[in-house]
PDB file of C-alpha atoms and ligand atoms in Angstrom:
ATOM      1  CA  UNK A   1    -141.350  96.045  -6.891  1.00  0.00           C
ATOM      2  CA  UNK A   2    -142.391  95.200 -10.069  1.00  0.00           C
ATOM      3  CA  UNK A   3    -139.840  95.869 -11.683  1.00  0.00           C
ATOM      4  CA  UNK A   4    -137.951  93.768  -9.110  1.00  0.00           C
ATOM      5  CA  UNK A   5    -140.116  90.764  -9.760  1.00  0.00           C
ATOM      6  CA  UNK A   6    -139.309  91.499 -13.188  1.00  0.00           C
ATOM      7  CA  UNK A   7    -135.558  90.882 -13.326  1.00  0.00           C
ATOM      8  CA  UNK A   8    -135.692  88.419 -10.949  1.00  0.00           C
ATOM      9  CA  UNK A   9    -135.353  85.158 -12.778  1.00  0.00           C
ATOM     10  CA  UNK A  10    -132.347  87.037 -14.521  1.00  0.00           C
ATOM     11  CA  UNK A  11    -130.434  87.108 -11.180  1.00  0.00           C
ATOM     12  CA  UNK A  12    -131.461  83.274 -10.846  1.00  0.00           C
ATOM     13  CA  UNK A  13    -130.850  81.896 -14.453  1.00  0.00           C
ATOM     14  CA  UNK A  14    -130.826  83.990 -17.962  1.00  0.00           C
ATOM     15  CA  UNK A  15    -127.747  84.056 -19.566  1.00  0.00           C
ATOM     16  CA  UNK A  16    -127.625  88.351 -19.730  1.00  0.00           C
ATOM     17  CA  UNK A  17    -126.963  90.288 -22.701  1.00  0.00           C
ATOM     18  CA  UNK A  18    -124.700  93.030 -21.798  1.00  0.00           C
ATOM     19  CA  UNK A  19    -127.377  95.974 -23.665  1.00  0.00           C
ATOM     20  CA  UNK A  20    -130.514  94.424 -22.754  1.00  0.00           C
ATOM     21  CA  UNK A  21    -132.738  96.410 -20.609  1.00  0.00           C
ATOM     22  CA  UNK A  22    -133.300  93.400 -18.188  1.00  0.00           C
ATOM     23  CA  UNK A  23    -129.980  93.154 -18.048  1.00  0.00           C
ATOM     24  CA  UNK A  24    -129.939  97.597 -17.607  1.00  0.00           C
ATOM     25  CA  UNK A  25    -132.127  97.285 -14.568  1.00  0.00           C
ATOM     26  CA  UNK A  26    -130.989  94.510 -12.837  1.00  0.00           C
ATOM     27  CA  UNK A  27    -127.348  96.491 -12.764  1.00  0.00           C
ATOM     28  CA  UNK A  28    -129.169  99.615 -11.942  1.00  0.00           C
ATOM     29  CA  UNK A  29    -130.650  97.022  -8.519  1.00  0.00           C
ATOM     30  CA  UNK A  30    -127.337  96.372  -8.185  1.00  0.00           C
ATOM     31  CA  UNK A  31    -125.536  99.724  -7.935  1.00  0.00           C
ATOM     32  CA  UNK A  32    -128.594 100.727  -5.321  1.00  0.00           C
ATOM     33  CA  UNK A  33    -127.719  97.927  -3.773  1.00  0.00           C
ATOM     34  CA  UNK A  34    -124.563  99.101  -2.896  1.00  0.00           C
ATOM     35  CA  UNK A  35    -125.792 102.864  -2.265  1.00  0.00           C
ATOM     36  CA  UNK A  36    -128.898 101.662  -0.196  1.00  0.00           C
ATOM     37  CA  UNK A  37    -126.613  99.408   1.970  1.00  0.00           C
ATOM     38  CA  UNK A  38    -128.020  96.504   0.715  1.00  0.00           C
ATOM     39  CA  UNK A  39    -124.909  93.846   0.535  1.00  0.00           C
ATOM     40  CA  UNK A  40    -124.031  92.193   3.847  1.00  0.00           C
ATOM     41  CA  UNK A  41    -120.271  91.246   4.992  1.00  0.00           C
ATOM     42  CA  UNK A  42    -120.224  87.050   6.023  1.00  0.00           C
ATOM     43  CA  UNK A  43    -117.806  85.676   7.286  1.00  0.00           C
ATOM     44  CA  UNK A  44    -116.407  82.451   7.486  1.00  0.00           C
ATOM     45  CA  UNK A  45    -113.796  80.919  10.021  1.00  0.00           C
ATOM     46  CA  UNK A  46    -110.449  79.200   8.789  1.00  0.00           C
ATOM     47  CA  UNK A  47    -108.401  77.384  11.498  1.00  0.00           C
ATOM     48  CA  UNK A  48    -104.854  76.270  12.121  1.00  0.00           C
ATOM     49  CA  UNK A  49    -105.170  72.675  11.666  1.00  0.00           C
ATOM     50  CA  UNK A  50    -102.650  71.807  13.714  1.00  0.00           C
ATOM     51  CA  UNK A  51    -103.441  74.107  17.206  1.00  0.00           C
ATOM     52  CA  UNK A  52    -106.286  74.717  16.551  1.00  0.00           C
ATOM     53  CA  UNK A  53    -107.080  77.934  16.715  1.00  0.00           C
ATOM     54  CA  UNK A  54    -108.559  80.721  14.739  1.00  0.00           C
ATOM     55  CA  UNK A  55    -106.091  82.563  12.105  1.00  0.00           C
ATOM     56  CA  UNK A  56    -108.536  84.521  10.088  1.00  0.00           C
ATOM     57  CA  UNK A  57    -111.754  84.477   8.763  1.00  0.00           C
ATOM     58  CA  UNK A  58    -112.948  84.434   4.533  1.00  0.00           C
ATOM     59  CA  UNK A  59    -114.904  87.696   3.822  1.00  0.00           C
ATOM     60  CA  UNK A  60    -117.683  86.530   0.820  1.00  0.00           C
ATOM     61  CA  UNK A  61    -121.064  88.613   0.339  1.00  0.00           C
ATOM     62  CA  UNK A  62    -124.439  88.193  -0.111  1.00  0.00           C
ATOM     63  CA  UNK A  63    -127.194  90.929  -1.223  1.00  0.00           C
ATOM     64  CA  UNK A  64    -129.811  91.412   1.723  1.00  0.00           C
ATOM     65  CA  UNK A  65    -132.549  92.328  -1.408  1.00  0.00           C
ATOM     66  CA  UNK A  66    -135.617  93.937  -0.699  1.00  0.00           C
ATOM     67  CA  UNK A  67    -138.332  91.977  -1.767  1.00  0.00           C
ATOM     68  CA  UNK A  68    -135.648  88.522  -2.680  1.00  0.00           C
ATOM     69  CA  UNK A  69    -134.338  88.127   0.464  1.00  0.00           C
ATOM     70  CA  UNK A  70    -130.637  86.614   1.469  1.00  0.00           C
ATOM     71  CA  UNK A  71    -129.027  86.069  -2.173  1.00  0.00           C
ATOM     72  CA  UNK A  72    -126.742  84.367  -2.799  1.00  0.00           C
ATOM     73  CA  UNK A  73    -123.136  85.368  -4.652  1.00  0.00           C
ATOM     74  CA  UNK A  74    -123.318  83.086  -7.209  1.00  0.00           C
ATOM     75  CA  UNK A  75    -126.514  84.745  -8.422  1.00  0.00           C
ATOM     76  CA  UNK A  76    -124.640  87.871  -9.058  1.00  0.00           C
ATOM     77  CA  UNK A  77    -121.403  87.940  -8.860  1.00  0.00           C
ATOM     78  CA  UNK A  78    -120.892  86.525 -12.568  1.00  0.00           C
ATOM     79  CA  UNK A  79    -123.087  89.174 -13.628  1.00  0.00           C
ATOM     80  CA  UNK A  80    -121.320  91.534 -11.884  1.00  0.00           C
ATOM     81  CA  UNK A  81    -117.874  90.406 -13.241  1.00  0.00           C
ATOM     82  CA  UNK A  82    -119.433  90.371 -16.936  1.00  0.00           C
ATOM     83  CA  UNK A  83    -120.632  94.098 -16.023  1.00  0.00           C
ATOM     84  CA  UNK A  84    -117.707  95.813 -14.525  1.00  0.00           C
ATOM     85  CA  UNK A  85    -119.761  96.167 -11.549  1.00  0.00           C
ATOM     86  CA  UNK A  86    -117.283  93.405  -9.467  1.00  0.00           C
ATOM     87  CA  UNK A  87    -114.424  95.955  -9.215  1.00  0.00           C
ATOM     88  CA  UNK A  88    -116.707  98.494  -7.541  1.00  0.00           C
ATOM     89  CA  UNK A  89    -118.360  95.050  -5.251  1.00  0.00           C
ATOM     90  CA  UNK A  90    -114.148  94.088  -4.747  1.00  0.00           C
ATOM     91  CA  UNK A  91    -113.435  97.950  -3.464  1.00  0.00           C
ATOM     92  CA  UNK A  92    -116.955  97.328  -0.807  1.00  0.00           C
ATOM     93  CA  UNK A  93    -115.967  93.590   0.592  1.00  0.00           C
ATOM     94  CA  UNK A  94    -111.918  94.877   0.586  1.00  0.00           C
ATOM     95  CA  UNK A  95    -112.614  98.304   3.065  1.00  0.00           C
ATOM     96  CA  UNK A  96    -115.254  96.122   5.345  1.00  0.00           C
ATOM     97  CA  UNK A  97    -112.483  93.276   5.463  1.00  0.00           C
ATOM     98  CA  UNK A  98    -109.784  95.268   6.246  1.00  0.00           C
ATOM     99  CA  UNK A  99    -112.781  97.521   9.037  1.00  0.00           C
ATOM    100  CA  UNK A 100    -113.245  94.290  10.477  1.00  0.00           C
ATOM    101  CA  UNK A 101    -109.208  93.563  10.528  1.00  0.00           C
ATOM    102  CA  UNK A 102    -109.139  96.874  12.717  1.00  0.00           C
ATOM    103  CA  UNK A 103    -112.633  96.074  14.676  1.00  0.00           C
ATOM    104  CA  UNK A 104    -111.301  91.966  15.622  1.00  0.00           C
ATOM    105  CA  UNK A 105    -107.347  93.339  16.529  1.00  0.00           C
ATOM    106  CA  UNK A 106    -108.818  96.239  19.018  1.00  0.00           C
ATOM    107  CA  UNK A 107    -110.716  93.183  20.465  1.00  0.00           C
ATOM    108  CA  UNK A 108    -107.462  91.377  20.706  1.00  0.00           C
ATOM    109  CA  UNK A 109    -107.574  89.122  17.783  1.00  0.00           C
ATOM    110  CA  UNK A 110    -105.739  88.986  15.479  1.00  0.00           C
ATOM    111  CA  UNK A 111    -107.293  88.003  11.587  1.00  0.00           C
ATOM    112  CA  UNK A 112    -106.534  87.315   8.316  1.00  0.00           C
ATOM    113  CA  UNK A 113    -108.961  88.741   6.603  1.00  0.00           C
ATOM    114  CA  UNK A 114    -109.580  86.800   2.816  1.00  0.00           C
ATOM    115  CA  UNK A 115    -111.070  88.391  -0.116  1.00  0.00           C
ATOM    116  CA  UNK A 116    -111.969  87.195  -3.228  1.00  0.00           C
ATOM    117  CA  UNK A 117    -110.995  89.182  -6.452  1.00  0.00           C
ATOM    118  CA  UNK A 118    -112.229  88.008  -9.879  1.00  0.00           C
ATOM    119  CA  UNK A 119    -110.154  88.777 -13.260  1.00  0.00           C
ATOM    120  CA  UNK A 120    -111.276  92.067 -13.831  1.00  0.00           C
ATOM    121  CA  UNK A 121    -109.678  93.117 -10.480  1.00  0.00           C
ATOM    122  CA  UNK A 122    -106.572  91.938 -11.200  1.00  0.00           C
ATOM    123  CA  UNK A 123    -106.780  93.818 -15.010  1.00  0.00           C
ATOM    124  CA  UNK A 124    -107.293  96.985 -12.849  1.00  0.00           C
ATOM    125  CA  UNK A 125    -103.806  98.290 -12.560  1.00  0.00           C
ATOM    126  CA  UNK A 126    -104.872 101.140 -10.816  1.00  0.00           C
ATOM    127  CA  UNK A 127    -106.200  98.442  -8.365  1.00  0.00           C
ATOM    128  CA  UNK A 128    -103.052  98.226  -5.399  1.00  0.00           C
ATOM    129  CA  UNK A 129    -103.102 101.983  -5.596  1.00  0.00           C
ATOM    130  CA  UNK A 130    -106.314 102.416  -4.471  1.00  0.00           C
ATOM    131  CA  UNK A 131    -106.347  99.491  -1.955  1.00  0.00           C
ATOM    132  CA  UNK A 132    -103.419 100.849  -0.356  1.00  0.00           C
ATOM    133  CA  UNK A 133    -105.375 104.026  -0.281  1.00  0.00           C
ATOM    134  CA  UNK A 134    -108.385 102.287   1.551  1.00  0.00           C
ATOM    135  CA  UNK A 135    -106.249 100.842   4.020  1.00  0.00           C
ATOM    136  CA  UNK A 136    -104.026 103.473   5.561  1.00  0.00           C
ATOM    137  CA  UNK A 137    -106.159 106.017   6.834  1.00  0.00           C
ATOM    138  CA  UNK A 138    -107.664 102.435   9.053  1.00  0.00           C
ATOM    139  CA  UNK A 139    -103.809 101.806   9.639  1.00  0.00           C
ATOM    140  CA  UNK A 140    -104.584  97.972   8.956  1.00  0.00           C
ATOM    141  CA  UNK A 141    -101.168  96.234   7.699  1.00  0.00           C
ATOM    142  CA  UNK A 142    -101.574  94.413   4.508  1.00  0.00           C
ATOM    143  CA  UNK A 143    -100.042  91.745   5.612  1.00  0.00           C
ATOM    144  CA  UNK A 144    -103.397  91.034   7.904  1.00  0.00           C
ATOM    145  CA  UNK A 145    -105.645  90.819   4.295  1.00  0.00           C
ATOM    146  CA  UNK A 146    -105.217  87.884   1.858  1.00  0.00           C
ATOM    147  CA  UNK A 147    -106.678  87.532  -1.468  1.00  0.00           C
ATOM    148  CA  UNK A 148    -107.756  85.221  -2.438  1.00  0.00           C
ATOM    149  CA  UNK A 149    -107.708  84.742  -6.696  1.00  0.00           C
ATOM    150  CA  UNK A 150    -108.396  81.703  -8.796  1.00  0.00           C
ATOM    151  CA  UNK A 151    -106.216  79.872 -11.396  1.00  0.00           C
ATOM    152  CA  UNK A 152    -108.428  80.934 -14.405  1.00  0.00           C
ATOM    153  CA  UNK A 153    -108.379  84.298 -13.327  1.00  0.00           C
ATOM    154  CA  UNK A 154    -104.775  84.406 -13.433  1.00  0.00           C
ATOM    155  CA  UNK A 155    -104.929  82.473 -16.931  1.00  0.00           C
ATOM    156  CA  UNK A 156    -107.154  84.870 -18.302  1.00  0.00           C
ATOM    157  CA  UNK A 157    -103.702  87.286 -19.041  1.00  0.00           C
ATOM    158  CA  UNK A 158    -101.443  86.109 -17.536  1.00  0.00           C
ATOM    159  CA  UNK A 159     -98.815  88.277 -17.725  1.00  0.00           C
ATOM    160  CA  UNK A 160    -100.816  91.254 -16.851  1.00  0.00           C
ATOM    161  CA  UNK A 161    -102.178  89.413 -13.893  1.00  0.00           C
ATOM    162  CA  UNK A 162     -98.240  88.536 -13.200  1.00  0.00           C
ATOM    163  CA  UNK A 163     -97.664  91.911 -13.182  1.00  0.00           C
ATOM    164  CA  UNK A 164    -100.130  93.138 -10.585  1.00  0.00           C
ATOM    165  CA  UNK A 165    -100.099  90.144  -7.865  1.00  0.00           C
ATOM    166  CA  UNK A 166     -96.068  91.309  -8.034  1.00  0.00           C
ATOM    167  CA  UNK A 167     -97.383  94.708  -7.147  1.00  0.00           C
ATOM    168  CA  UNK A 168     -99.976  93.810  -4.422  1.00  0.00           C
ATOM    169  CA  UNK A 169     -97.123  90.778  -2.996  1.00  0.00           C
ATOM    170  CA  UNK A 170     -94.050  94.096  -3.136  1.00  0.00           C
ATOM    171  CA  UNK A 171     -96.989  95.607  -0.778  1.00  0.00           C
ATOM    172  CA  UNK A 172     -96.799  92.833   2.092  1.00  0.00           C
ATOM    173  CA  UNK A 173    -100.586  91.544   0.532  1.00  0.00           C
ATOM    174  CA  UNK A 174    -100.907  87.643   1.313  1.00  0.00           C
ATOM    175  CA  UNK A 175    -101.911  86.013  -2.335  1.00  0.00           C
ATOM    176  CA  UNK A 176    -103.998  82.846  -2.396  1.00  0.00           C
ATOM    177  CA  UNK A 177    -104.418  80.315  -5.498  1.00  0.00           C
ATOM    178  CA  UNK A 178    -108.361  79.819  -4.564  1.00  0.00           C
ATOM    179  CA  UNK A 179    -110.474  76.287  -6.109  1.00  0.00           C
ATOM    180  CA  UNK A 180    -107.030  74.939  -6.181  1.00  0.00           C
ATOM    181  CA  UNK A 181    -106.735  71.962  -8.965  1.00  0.00           C
ATOM    182  CA  UNK A 182    -110.062  72.799 -10.751  1.00  0.00           C
ATOM    183  CA  UNK A 183    -108.555  75.501 -12.727  1.00  0.00           C
ATOM    184  CA  UNK A 184    -106.677  75.421 -16.020  1.00  0.00           C
ATOM    185  CA  UNK A 185    -103.274  74.228 -13.368  1.00  0.00           C
ATOM    186  CA  UNK A 186    -100.395  75.680 -14.858  1.00  0.00           C
ATOM    187  CA  UNK A 187     -97.042  74.590 -13.021  1.00  0.00           C
ATOM    188  CA  UNK A 188     -95.037  77.175 -14.485  1.00  0.00           C
ATOM    189  CA  UNK A 189     -97.253  79.807 -13.991  1.00  0.00           C
ATOM    190  CA  UNK A 190     -97.596  78.350 -10.294  1.00  0.00           C
ATOM    191  CA  UNK A 191     -93.876  78.657 -10.247  1.00  0.00           C
ATOM    192  CA  UNK A 192     -93.556  82.562 -11.390  1.00  0.00           C
ATOM    193  CA  UNK A 193     -96.260  83.539  -8.857  1.00  0.00           C
ATOM    194  CA  UNK A 194     -95.746  85.383  -5.981  1.00  0.00           C
ATOM    195  CA  UNK A 195     -97.920  83.209  -3.793  1.00  0.00           C
ATOM    196  CA  UNK A 196     -98.182  82.118  -0.298  1.00  0.00           C
ATOM    197  CA  UNK A 197    -101.279  79.549   0.199  1.00  0.00           C
ATOM    198  CA  UNK A 198    -102.549  77.066  -2.013  1.00  0.00           C
ATOM    199  CA  UNK A 199    -106.324  76.662  -1.387  1.00  0.00           C
ATOM    200  CA  UNK A 200    -107.898  73.079  -2.175  1.00  0.00           C
ATOM    201  CA  UNK A 201    -110.651  73.242  -3.838  1.00  0.00           C
ATOM    202  CA  UNK A 202    -113.350  71.628  -1.794  1.00  0.00           C
ATOM    203  CA  UNK A 203    -114.658  69.068  -4.752  1.00  0.00           C
ATOM    204  CA  UNK A 204    -111.546  67.620  -4.001  1.00  0.00           C
ATOM    205  CA  UNK A 205    -111.348  67.931   0.294  1.00  0.00           C
ATOM    206  CA  UNK A 206    -115.376  67.236   0.270  1.00  0.00           C
ATOM    207  CA  UNK A 207    -115.059  63.675  -1.742  1.00  0.00           C
ATOM    208  CA  UNK A 208    -111.427  62.552   0.072  1.00  0.00           C
ATOM    209  CA  UNK A 209    -112.980  60.336   2.363  1.00  0.00           C
ATOM    210  CA  UNK A 210    -114.762  57.807  -0.183  1.00  0.00           C
ATOM    211  CA  UNK A 211    -112.631  58.526  -3.198  1.00  0.00           C
ATOM    212  CA  UNK A 212    -109.138  57.238  -2.977  1.00  0.00           C
ATOM    213  CA  UNK A 213    -108.367  59.288  -6.143  1.00  0.00           C
ATOM    214  CA  UNK A 214    -109.727  62.778  -4.246  1.00  0.00           C
ATOM    215  CA  UNK A 215    -107.210  61.669  -1.225  1.00  0.00           C
ATOM    216  CA  UNK A 216    -104.160  61.517  -3.108  1.00  0.00           C
ATOM    217  CA  UNK A 217    -105.041  64.892  -4.550  1.00  0.00           C
ATOM    218  CA  UNK A 218    -105.714  66.511  -1.207  1.00  0.00           C
ATOM    219  CA  UNK A 219    -102.094  64.862  -0.408  1.00  0.00           C
ATOM    220  CA  UNK A 220    -100.327  65.476  -3.654  1.00  0.00           C
ATOM    221  CA  UNK A 221    -101.427  69.204  -3.123  1.00  0.00           C
ATOM    222  CA  UNK A 222    -100.155  68.902  -0.016  1.00  0.00           C
ATOM    223  CA  UNK A 223     -96.273  68.396  -0.312  1.00  0.00           C
ATOM    224  CA  UNK A 224     -96.847  70.355  -3.401  1.00  0.00           C
ATOM    225  CA  UNK A 225     -97.977  73.267  -1.610  1.00  0.00           C
ATOM    226  CA  UNK A 226     -95.222  72.846   0.867  1.00  0.00           C
ATOM    227  CA  UNK A 227     -92.598  71.769  -1.558  1.00  0.00           C
ATOM    228  CA  UNK A 228     -92.482  74.795  -2.939  1.00  0.00           C
ATOM    229  CA  UNK A 229     -92.316  76.867   0.668  1.00  0.00           C
ATOM    230  CA  UNK A 230     -96.450  77.703   0.682  1.00  0.00           C
ATOM    231  CA  UNK A 231     -99.088  76.968   3.008  1.00  0.00           C
ATOM    232  CA  UNK A 232    -102.179  75.059   2.435  1.00  0.00           C
ATOM    233  CA  UNK A 233    -105.598  75.450   3.041  1.00  0.00           C
ATOM    234  CA  UNK A 234    -108.769  72.841   2.312  1.00  0.00           C
ATOM    235  CA  UNK A 235    -111.694  74.556   2.271  1.00  0.00           C
ATOM    236  CA  UNK A 236    -115.117  72.316   2.412  1.00  0.00           C
ATOM    237  CA  UNK A 237    -113.454  70.862   5.579  1.00  0.00           C
ATOM    238  CA  UNK A 238    -117.600  68.997   6.893  1.00  0.00           C
ATOM    239  CA  UNK A 239    -116.361  66.337   9.046  1.00  0.00           C
ATOM    240  CA  UNK A 240    -114.360  64.984  12.145  1.00  0.00           C
ATOM    241  CA  UNK A 241    -112.710  62.328   9.922  1.00  0.00           C
ATOM    242  CA  UNK A 242    -111.711  65.138   7.614  1.00  0.00           C
ATOM    243  CA  UNK A 243    -110.155  67.247  10.315  1.00  0.00           C
ATOM    244  CA  UNK A 244    -108.160  64.155  11.602  1.00  0.00           C
ATOM    245  CA  UNK A 245    -106.994  63.311   7.538  1.00  0.00           C
ATOM    246  CA  UNK A 246    -106.126  66.954   7.118  1.00  0.00           C
ATOM    247  CA  UNK A 247    -103.866  67.595  10.326  1.00  0.00           C
ATOM    248  CA  UNK A 248    -102.256  63.881   9.496  1.00  0.00           C
ATOM    249  CA  UNK A 249    -100.830  65.545   6.300  1.00  0.00           C
ATOM    250  CA  UNK A 250     -99.732  68.235   7.617  1.00  0.00           C
ATOM    251  CA  UNK A 251    -102.521  70.742   6.046  1.00  0.00           C
ATOM    252  CA  UNK A 252    -101.824  73.891   7.977  1.00  0.00           C
ATOM    253  CA  UNK A 253    -105.704  75.475   7.482  1.00  0.00           C
ATOM    254  CA  UNK A 254    -108.772  74.294   7.387  1.00  0.00           C
ATOM    255  CA  UNK A 255    -112.514  76.206   6.271  1.00  0.00           C
ATOM    256  CA  UNK A 256    -115.881  74.901   6.183  1.00  0.00           C
ATOM    257  CA  UNK A 257    -119.109  73.826   7.726  1.00  0.00           C
ATOM    258  CA  UNK A 258    -117.739  71.461  10.127  1.00  0.00           C
ATOM    259  CA  UNK A 259    -116.057  74.561  11.875  1.00  0.00           C
ATOM    260  CA  UNK A 260    -118.257  77.367  11.349  1.00  0.00           C
ATOM    261  CA  UNK A 261    -120.356  78.371   8.256  1.00  0.00           C
ATOM    262  CA  UNK A 262    -120.362  81.532   6.853  1.00  0.00           C
ATOM    263  CA  UNK A 263    -121.895  84.546   9.540  1.00  0.00           C
ATOM    264  CA  UNK A 264    -122.870  87.598   9.727  1.00  0.00           C
ATOM    265  CA  UNK A 265    -119.984  90.189  10.309  1.00  0.00           C
ATOM    266  CA  UNK A 266    -121.006  91.173  13.643  1.00  0.00           C
ATOM    267  CA  UNK A 267    -121.677  87.758  15.421  1.00  0.00           C
ATOM    268  CA  UNK A 268    -117.959  86.953  14.106  1.00  0.00           C
ATOM    269  CA  UNK A 269    -115.876  87.818  16.996  1.00  0.00           C
ATOM    270  CA  UNK A 270    -118.103  86.419  19.942  1.00  0.00           C
ATOM    271  CA  UNK A 271    -117.924  83.058  18.060  1.00  0.00           C
ATOM    272  CA  UNK A 272    -114.288  83.176  17.399  1.00  0.00           C
ATOM    273  CA  UNK A 273    -113.936  84.630  21.405  1.00  0.00           C
ATOM    274  CA  UNK A 274    -116.212  81.029  22.782  1.00  0.00           C
ATOM    275  CA  UNK A 275    -114.458  78.607  19.971  1.00  0.00           C
ATOM    276  CA  UNK A 276    -112.919  75.469  21.493  1.00  0.00           C
ATOM    277  CA  UNK A 277    -111.265  73.275  18.796  1.00  0.00           C
ATOM    278  CA  UNK A 278    -112.593  69.278  19.293  1.00  0.00           C
TER     279      UNK A 278
HETATM  280  P1  LIG B   1    -115.637  80.529  -2.623  1.00  0.00           P
HETATM  281  O1  LIG B   1    -114.436  81.435  -2.621  1.00  0.00           O
HETATM  282  O2  LIG B   1    -114.317  79.155  -3.573  1.00  0.00           O
HETATM  283  O3  LIG B   1    -116.008  80.286  -1.015  1.00  0.00           O
HETATM  284  C1  LIG B   1    -116.098  78.769  -0.399  1.00  0.00           C
HETATM  285  C2  LIG B   1    -117.486  79.043  -0.848  1.00  0.00           C
HETATM  286  O4  LIG B   1    -117.763  77.766  -0.199  1.00  0.00           O
HETATM  287  C3  LIG B   1    -118.722  79.893  -0.096  1.00  0.00           C
HETATM  288  O5  LIG B   1    -120.007  79.606  -1.098  1.00  0.00           O
HETATM  289  C4  LIG B   1    -118.714  78.917   1.277  1.00  0.00           C
HETATM  290  O6  LIG B   1    -120.242  79.044   1.964  1.00  0.00           O
HETATM  291  C5  LIG B   1    -118.551  77.751   0.563  1.00  0.00           C
HETATM  292  N1  LIG B   1    -118.520  76.440   1.439  1.00  0.00           N
HETATM  293  C6  LIG B   1    -117.653  76.529   2.790  1.00  0.00           C
HETATM  294  N2  LIG B   1    -117.168  75.627   3.360  1.00  0.00           N
HETATM  295  C7  LIG B   1    -118.236  74.782   3.195  1.00  0.00           C
HETATM  296  C8  LIG B   1    -118.517  73.205   3.265  1.00  0.00           C
HETATM  297  O7  LIG B   1    -117.736  72.971   4.509  1.00  0.00           O
HETATM  298  N3  LIG B   1    -119.582  72.710   2.564  1.00  0.00           N
HETATM  299  C9  LIG B   1    -119.612  73.497   1.512  1.00  0.00           C
HETATM  300  N4  LIG B   1    -120.564  72.818   0.383  1.00  0.00           N
HETATM  301  N5  LIG B   1    -119.312  74.318   0.575  1.00  0.00           N
HETATM  302  C10 LIG B   1    -118.921  75.438   1.502  1.00  0.00           C
HETATM  303  P2  LIG B   1    -120.108  81.721  -1.419  1.00  0.00           P
HETATM  304  O8  LIG B   1    -120.433  82.177  -0.059  1.00  0.00           O
HETATM  305  O9  LIG B   1    -121.833  81.009  -1.386  1.00  0.00           O
HETATM  306  O10 LIG B   1    -119.815  82.141  -1.661  1.00  0.00           O
HETATM  307  C11 LIG B   1    -119.804  81.573  -3.116  1.00  0.00           C
HETATM  308  C12 LIG B   1    -118.863  81.812  -4.357  1.00  0.00           C
HETATM  309  O11 LIG B   1    -118.849  83.017  -4.940  1.00  0.00           O
HETATM  310  C13 LIG B   1    -117.777  81.668  -3.993  1.00  0.00           C
HETATM  311  O12 LIG B   1    -116.369  80.769  -3.905  1.00  0.00           O
HETATM  312  C14 LIG B   1    -117.079  83.004  -4.878  1.00  0.00           C
HETATM  313  O13 LIG B   1    -116.166  82.320  -6.090  1.00  0.00           O
HETATM  314  C15 LIG B   1    -117.829  83.690  -5.059  1.00  0.00           C
HETATM  315  N6  LIG B   1    -118.060  85.152  -4.152  1.00  0.00           N
HETATM  316  C16 LIG B   1    -118.275  84.850  -2.686  1.00  0.00           C
HETATM  317  N7  LIG B   1    -118.187  86.682  -2.141  1.00  0.00           N
HETATM  318  C17 LIG B   1    -117.382  87.228  -2.994  1.00  0.00           C
HETATM  319  C18 LIG B   1    -116.901  88.591  -3.505  1.00  0.00           C
HETATM  320  O14 LIG B   1    -116.639  88.876  -2.390  1.00  0.00           O
HETATM  321  N8  LIG B   1    -115.899  88.905  -4.228  1.00  0.00           N
HETATM  322  C19 LIG B   1    -116.296  87.448  -5.459  1.00  0.00           C
HETATM  323  N9  LIG B   1    -115.476  88.386  -6.568  1.00  0.00           N
HETATM  324  N10 LIG B   1    -116.294  86.385  -5.185  1.00  0.00           N
HETATM  325  C20 LIG B   1    -117.527  86.070  -4.251  1.00  0.00           C
HETATM  326 CA1  LIG B   2    -112.417  82.305  -2.501  1.00  0.00          CA
HETATM  327 CA1  LIG B   3    -112.539  78.742  -2.730  1.00  0.00          CA
HETATM  328 CA1  LIG B   4    -115.279  78.282  -5.305  1.00  0.00          CA
END
């Protein structure tokens, strides 16, 4: 306990120096988190905005820490990315999401599970093979997983990312550009990337009811996606008015607190079965 308290503050703010003692103990703690089963898979629903039904969920990790409680991802994901631990975490989330897709299918719900990947994952040439090995025994079709990647993760090393993404796409995984509009947007790369979906960043969606510029950005992104043959998802859907605006603009899917907050995976199937569109 003394040890975890000692590095507690680091999770909350410090920029960790990779070699420091504190950083080593946080890394040790994270390894234990996996071994001791402290990570939790939360799921947030994705809805078809035209038809109103549940089409999938985004897998979002939380750390159920023995003394700190439920730690949000932004307090350990950046550190995990910095140290390379993210690969172990991504594998954990991917296999959890795949198992959940299987469980939902067995319960009569065809859901697509979205999983976030980081730059480090894209740089791992063995990733496609690892994912395939994980999915085969579960009999989960690659198309029931969607891999979300941010523009900045791709632009770190675009050629290498492109090669991994092409490989994953050829295997049948759906690919989505996350936080679209906030990274170093490169339309030239967007054109070359084998993506299926654009996910409009929540900052635009949350502001569009009061700011005309945000509303225009949302509208243009929906048009851009459709013109490129991609489907488009709005995240940060917080009000019934936002739903109406997005549906009117032709946005395909929505995700946000108005529909449902991320919930423990154990609650999702019951939630989805009782969901009624407004
Ligand atoms: P993200 O991928 O952009 O995920 C969406 C975040 O927006 C989630 O925060 C979600 O709870 C939040 N959100 C969804 N709807 C609304 C809404 O209507 N209003 C508001 N204000 N927020 C909403 P969360 O779960 O805290 O995750 C934060 C970030 O942590 C994620 O952003 C993602 O970048 C990262 N993350 C979470 N889980 C994983 C993971 O398993 N792997 C990786 N690499 N990153 C993860
Ligand atoms: Ca995401
Ligand atoms: Ca996002
Ligand atoms: Ca984000």
